[in-house]
PDB file of C-alpha atoms in Angstrom:
ATOM      1  CA  GLU H   1      73.629  41.811 -63.908  1.00 56.00           C
ATOM      2  CA  ASP H   2      74.432  45.084 -62.185  1.00 60.00           C
ATOM      3  CA  SER H   3      71.890  46.654 -59.903  1.00 59.00           C
ATOM      4  CA  GLN H   4      71.418  50.331 -59.327  1.00 62.00           C
ATOM      5  CA  ALA H   5      70.366  52.231 -56.265  1.00 69.00           C
ATOM      6  CA  GLU H   6      67.750  54.877 -56.729  1.00 74.00           C
ATOM      7  CA  ALA H   7      67.177  57.770 -54.364  1.00 81.00           C
ATOM      8  CA  VAL H   8      63.889  57.893 -52.530  1.00 86.00           C
ATOM      9  CA  HIS H   9      62.414  61.070 -51.113  1.00 92.00           C
ATOM     10  CA  LEU H  10      60.992  61.148 -47.586  1.00 92.00           C
ATOM     11  CA  ASN H  11      58.488  63.896 -46.742  1.00 93.00           C
ATOM     12  CA  PHE H  12      57.670  64.159 -43.015  1.00 93.00           C
ATOM     13  CA  SER H  13      55.275  67.123 -43.406  1.00 94.00           C
ATOM     14  CA  GLY H  14      52.429  66.813 -40.911  1.00 92.00           C
ATOM     15  CA  SER H  15      54.556  64.871 -38.423  1.00 91.00           C
ATOM     16  CA  ASP H  16      56.538  65.932 -35.354  1.00 87.00           C
ATOM     17  CA  VAL H  17      59.868  65.146 -37.075  1.00 89.00           C
ATOM     18  CA  THR H  18      62.308  68.063 -37.031  1.00 86.00           C
ATOM     19  CA  ASP H  19      65.316  66.369 -38.663  1.00 84.00           C
ATOM     20  CA  VAL H  20      66.471  63.215 -40.459  1.00 85.00           C
ATOM     21  CA  TRP H  21      69.942  61.882 -41.273  1.00 79.00           C
ATOM     22  CA  GLY H  22      71.630  58.566 -41.910  1.00 75.00           C
ATOM     23  CA  GLN H  23      68.295  56.943 -42.633  1.00 79.00           C
ATOM     24  CA  LYS H  24      67.885  53.193 -42.720  1.00 84.00           C
ATOM     25  CA  VAL H  25      64.684  52.760 -44.718  1.00 90.00           C
ATOM     26  CA  GLN H  26      62.877  49.485 -45.224  1.00 91.00           C
ATOM     27  CA  ILE H  27      60.277  49.484 -47.984  1.00 94.00           C
ATOM     28  CA  LEU H  28      57.405  47.006 -48.261  1.00 95.00           C
ATOM     29  CA  PHE H  29      54.706  46.687 -50.930  1.00 96.00           C
ATOM     30  CA  ASN H  30      51.071  46.459 -49.814  1.00 96.00           C
ATOM     31  CA  LYS H  31      49.233  44.352 -52.385  1.00 95.00           C
ATOM     32  CA  ASP H  32      45.869  45.380 -50.898  1.00 95.00           C
ATOM     33  CA  ASP H  33      46.169  49.064 -51.830  1.00 96.00           C
ATOM     34  CA  GLY H  34      48.996  48.925 -54.414  1.00 97.00           C
ATOM     35  CA  ASN H  35      51.204  51.350 -52.473  1.00 97.00           C
ATOM     36  CA  TYR H  36      54.735  51.103 -51.130  1.00 97.00           C
ATOM     37  CA  TYR H  37      55.406  51.836 -47.460  1.00 97.00           C
ATOM     38  CA  ALA H  38      58.662  52.962 -45.856  1.00 95.00           C
ATOM     39  CA  PHE H  39      59.541  52.283 -42.237  1.00 94.00           C
ATOM     40  CA  THR H  40      62.210  54.609 -40.850  1.00 92.00           C
ATOM     41  CA  ARG H  41      63.220  56.791 -37.942  1.00 88.00           C
ATOM     42  CA  GLY H  42      62.703  60.479 -37.395  1.00 87.00           C
ATOM     43  CA  TYR H  43      64.189  62.938 -34.913  1.00 84.00           C
ATOM     44  CA  ASN H  44      62.227  65.467 -32.870  1.00 78.00           C
ATOM     45  CA  GLU H  45      64.344  68.042 -31.052  1.00 71.00           C
ATOM     46  CA  ARG H  46      61.245  69.304 -29.198  1.00 64.00           C
ATOM     47  CA  ILE H  47      60.687  66.067 -27.267  1.00 60.00           C
ATOM     48  CA  GLY H  48      61.750  66.700 -23.678  1.00 58.00           C
ATOM     49  CA  THR H  49      65.248  67.612 -22.588  1.00 58.00           C
ATOM     50  CA  ASP H  50      66.817  64.149 -22.900  1.00 58.00           C
ATOM     51  CA  ALA H  51      68.296  63.487 -26.356  1.00 56.00           C
ATOM     52  CA  ASN H  52      67.920  59.734 -25.678  1.00 55.00           C
ATOM     53  CA  TYR H  53      64.170  60.066 -26.250  1.00 57.00           C
ATOM     54  CA  ARG H  54      64.151  62.006 -29.480  1.00 73.00           C
ATOM     55  CA  HIS H  55      64.051  59.310 -32.188  1.00 81.00           C
ATOM     56  CA  SER H  56      60.977  57.272 -33.023  1.00 84.00           C
ATOM     57  CA  MET H  57      59.762  55.019 -35.850  1.00 89.00           C
ATOM     58  CA  TYR H  58      57.521  56.397 -38.597  1.00 93.00           C
ATOM     59  CA  LEU H  59      55.552  55.029 -41.526  1.00 96.00           C
ATOM     60  CA  LEU H  60      55.532  56.788 -44.900  1.00 96.00           C
ATOM     61  CA  ARG H  61      53.485  55.915 -48.011  1.00 98.00           C
ATOM     62  CA  SER H  62      54.317  56.155 -51.712  1.00 97.00           C
ATOM     63  CA  THR H  63      51.625  56.213 -54.382  1.00 96.00           C
ATOM     64  CA  ASP H  64      54.110  56.671 -57.259  1.00 95.00           C
ATOM     65  CA  GLY H  65      55.856  53.300 -57.292  1.00 92.00           C
ATOM     66  CA  GLY H  66      58.204  53.825 -54.348  1.00 91.00           C
ATOM     67  CA  ILE H  67      60.057  57.048 -55.189  1.00 92.00           C
ATOM     68  CA  ASN H  68      58.326  59.788 -53.174  1.00 95.00           C
ATOM     69  CA  PHE H  69      57.102  58.936 -49.675  1.00 96.00           C
ATOM     70  CA  SER H  70      54.785  61.046 -47.523  1.00 97.00           C
ATOM     71  CA  TYR H  71      54.090  60.823 -43.817  1.00 97.00           C
ATOM     72  CA  ALA H  72      51.451  58.199 -42.983  1.00 97.00           C
ATOM     73  CA  GLY H  73      51.824  58.005 -39.205  1.00 95.00           C
ATOM     74  CA  LYS H  74      54.007  57.639 -36.134  1.00 92.00           C
ATOM     75  CA  ILE H  75      54.379  53.983 -35.179  1.00 91.00           C
ATOM     76  CA  PHE H  76      55.578  54.437 -31.588  1.00 83.00           C
ATOM     77  CA  ASP H  77      55.396  57.354 -29.212  1.00 70.00           C
ATOM     78  CA  GLN H  78      58.061  56.462 -26.705  1.00 59.00           C
ATOM     79  CA  LEU H  79      57.105  59.229 -24.272  1.00 55.00           C
ATOM     80  CA  ASP H  80      53.563  57.853 -23.968  1.00 54.00           C
ATOM     81  CA  MET H  81      54.747  54.343 -23.149  1.00 51.00           C
ATOM     82  CA  SER H  82      54.820  53.084 -19.582  1.00 52.00           C
ATOM     83  CA  ASN H  83      58.404  51.853 -20.014  1.00 55.00           C
ATOM     84  CA  PRO H  84      60.687  54.897 -20.422  1.00 53.00           C
ATOM     85  CA  VAL H  85      63.726  52.605 -20.783  1.00 54.00           C
ATOM     86  CA  LEU H  86      62.765  52.122 -24.436  1.00 63.00           C
ATOM     87  CA  GLY H  87      64.144  55.598 -25.176  1.00 69.00           C
ATOM     88  CA  SER H  88      65.099  56.459 -28.755  1.00 77.00           C
ATOM     89  CA  MET H  89      64.070  53.984 -31.420  1.00 81.00           C
ATOM     90  CA  LEU H  90      66.435  53.437 -34.319  1.00 80.00           C
ATOM     91  CA  ASP H  91      67.085  51.154 -37.278  1.00 83.00           C
ATOM     92  CA  GLY H  92      63.828  49.253 -37.613  1.00 88.00           C
ATOM     93  CA  HIS H  93      64.003  46.043 -39.625  1.00 92.00           C
ATOM     94  CA  ILE H  94      60.899  44.058 -40.580  1.00 94.00           C
ATOM     95  CA  SER H  95      60.673  40.307 -41.129  1.00 94.00           C
ATOM     96  CA  ILE H  96      57.532  38.426 -42.125  1.00 94.00           C
ATOM     97  CA  ASP H  97      56.372  35.120 -40.680  1.00 93.00           C
ATOM     98  CA  TYR H  98      54.424  33.436 -43.487  1.00 92.00           C
ATOM     99  CA  SER H  99      53.862  30.258 -41.433  1.00 91.00           C
ATOM    100  CA  VAL H 100      50.905  31.790 -39.576  1.00 91.00           C
ATOM    101  CA  CYS H 101      47.624  33.127 -40.869  1.00 93.00           C
ATOM    102  CA  PRO H 102      47.312  36.030 -41.009  1.00 94.00           C
ATOM    103  CA  ASN H 103      51.000  36.680 -41.641  1.00 94.00           C
ATOM    104  CA  ARG H 104      52.800  38.246 -38.693  1.00 95.00           C
ATOM    105  CA  TYR H 105      55.258  41.097 -39.206  1.00 95.00           C
ATOM    106  CA  TYR H 106      58.095  41.469 -36.688  1.00 94.00           C
ATOM    107  CA  MET H 107      60.090  44.681 -36.298  1.00 94.00           C
ATOM    108  CA  ALA H 108      63.541  44.563 -34.712  1.00 92.00           C
ATOM    109  CA  ILE H 109      64.368  47.978 -33.268  1.00 89.00           C
ATOM    110  CA  GLU H 110      67.316  49.444 -31.433  1.00 85.00           C
ATOM    111  CA  CYS H 111      65.832  51.005 -28.286  1.00 82.00           C
ATOM    112  CA  SER H 112      68.555  53.196 -26.750  1.00 76.00           C
ATOM    113  CA  GLY H 113      71.239  50.574 -27.282  1.00 78.00           C
ATOM    114  CA  GLN H 114      69.081  47.540 -26.551  1.00 82.00           C
ATOM    115  CA  MET H 115      67.338  45.287 -29.062  1.00 87.00           C
ATOM    116  CA  CYS H 116      63.548  45.366 -28.943  1.00 89.00           C
ATOM    117  CA  VAL H 117      60.818  43.599 -30.872  1.00 91.00           C
ATOM    118  CA  SER H 118      57.314  44.616 -31.890  1.00 93.00           C
ATOM    119  CA  TYR H 119      54.810  42.788 -34.077  1.00 95.00           C
ATOM    120  CA  SER H 120      51.699  43.450 -36.156  1.00 97.00           C
ATOM    121  CA  ILE H 121      49.335  41.571 -38.451  1.00 97.00           C
ATOM    122  CA  THR H 122      48.364  44.856 -40.157  1.00 97.00           C
ATOM    123  CA  PRO H 123      51.760  46.588 -40.520  1.00 97.00           C
ATOM    124  CA  PHE H 124      50.551  49.418 -42.749  1.00 97.00           C
ATOM    125  CA  ILE H 125      48.401  50.790 -39.893  1.00 97.00           C
ATOM    126  CA  PRO H 126      50.816  52.611 -37.555  1.00 95.00           C
ATOM    127  CA  SER H 127      48.748  52.030 -34.394  1.00 93.00           C
ATOM    128  CA  SER H 128      48.614  48.258 -34.990  1.00 96.00           C
ATOM    129  CA  TRP H 129      52.185  47.597 -33.803  1.00 94.00           C
ATOM    130  CA  SER H 130      52.579  46.077 -30.339  1.00 92.00           C
ATOM    131  CA  LYS H 131      54.461  47.929 -27.630  1.00 88.00           C
ATOM    132  CA  PRO H 132      58.167  47.069 -28.094  1.00 88.00           C
ATOM    133  CA  VAL H 133      59.778  44.745 -25.551  1.00 85.00           C
ATOM    134  CA  HIS H 134      63.478  44.183 -24.887  1.00 84.00           C
ATOM    135  CA  ILE H 135      64.954  40.901 -26.070  1.00 87.00           C
ATOM    136  CA  VAL H 136      68.664  41.801 -25.787  1.00 85.00           C
ATOM    137  CA  THR H 137      69.832  44.079 -22.998  1.00 79.00           C
ATOM    138  CA  ALA H 138      72.870  46.318 -23.123  1.00 74.00           C
ATOM    139  CA  SER H 139      75.507  45.763 -20.448  1.00 74.00           C
ATOM    140  CA  ASN H 140      79.076  46.641 -19.533  1.00 73.00           C
ATOM    141  CA  GLY H 141      79.253  49.551 -21.952  1.00 67.00           C
ATOM    142  CA  ARG H 142      78.099  47.477 -24.932  1.00 74.00           C
ATOM    143  CA  SER H 143      74.887  47.926 -26.849  1.00 76.00           C
ATOM    144  CA  ALA H 144      72.810  45.700 -29.094  1.00 77.00           C
ATOM    145  CA  SER H 145      72.321  47.590 -32.343  1.00 77.00           C
ATOM    146  CA  THR H 146      70.873  47.052 -35.834  1.00 80.00           C
ATOM    147  CA  GLY H 147      68.873  43.919 -35.093  1.00 84.00           C
ATOM    148  CA  VAL H 148      67.329  41.649 -37.720  1.00 88.00           C
ATOM    149  CA  PHE H 149      65.155  38.553 -37.656  1.00 88.00           C
ATOM    150  CA  LEU H 150      65.159  35.512 -39.920  1.00 89.00           C
ATOM    151  CA  ILE H 151      62.022  33.391 -39.903  1.00 89.00           C
ATOM    152  CA  ASP H 152      62.090  30.117 -41.810  1.00 84.00           C
ATOM    153  CA  GLY H 153      58.542  28.995 -41.111  1.00 78.00           C
ATOM    154  CA  TYR H 154      59.273  27.079 -37.931  1.00 80.00           C
ATOM    155  CA  ASN H 155      62.231  28.828 -36.326  1.00 86.00           C
ATOM    156  CA  LYS H 156      62.846  32.460 -35.508  1.00 86.00           C
ATOM    157  CA  TYR H 157      66.419  33.736 -35.359  1.00 88.00           C
ATOM    158  CA  ALA H 158      67.640  37.105 -34.083  1.00 87.00           C
ATOM    159  CA  SER H 159      70.936  38.759 -34.944  1.00 87.00           C
ATOM    160  CA  TRP H 160      72.385  42.083 -33.840  1.00 83.00           C
ATOM    161  CA  THR H 161      75.607  44.055 -33.814  1.00 82.00           C
ATOM    162  CA  VAL H 162      77.449  44.594 -30.571  1.00 81.00           C
ATOM    163  CA  LEU H 163      78.851  48.100 -30.196  1.00 76.00           C
ATOM    164  CA  ASP H 164      81.400  49.093 -27.602  1.00 74.00           C
ATOM    165  CA  ASP H 165      79.935  52.283 -26.187  1.00 62.00           C
ATOM    166  CA  VAL H 166      82.827  52.928 -23.796  1.00 58.00           C
ATOM    167  CA  GLY H 167      84.795  55.820 -25.293  1.00 56.00           C
ATOM    168  CA  SER H 168      87.768  54.018 -26.832  1.00 47.00           C
ATOM    169  CA  SER H 169      90.358  55.915 -28.791  1.00 43.00           C
ATOM    170  CA  GLY H 170      91.293  53.152 -31.193  1.00 40.00           C
ATOM    171  CA  PRO H 171      91.204  49.444 -31.976  1.00 42.00           C
ATOM    172  CA  ASN H 172      93.772  48.527 -29.319  1.00 40.00           C
ATOM    173  CA  SER H 173      92.200  50.531 -26.476  1.00 35.00           C
TER     174      SER H 173
END
């Protein structure tokens, strides 16, 4: 059977987000309140002078079955964290560990070219997420991007893309 993609609408009104593009959006259903929640990044051009600190992760809520999402809160404020190396936060991906009670939600995040992890047992409350920590460090002009976790109940696996950040001009450079 064919599947169809449907557009979702993200409304950041009330947040500090000044722009969005190329969104990777992960949507989860909260059975406790019957709403859908979207985890995605937002850009704020007013944050400092360093463009590396301008993306952060945000939570949006839909009360109409997952079509229209409104701002529910900022998950991380990278400028308030004691570790400025975290920088911009991109491409959050959430995996759920059902082997523990309560379930634990893990978010893989690209933190300025390095893979970070955060966790929560109440993921639909933005302030409940732990401070991200690096688990894969960028080196030699390569970054760890677009991380994901697989949790099979006993084992936790991490995967990421390696990007060559050294300005190459083609595949043979």
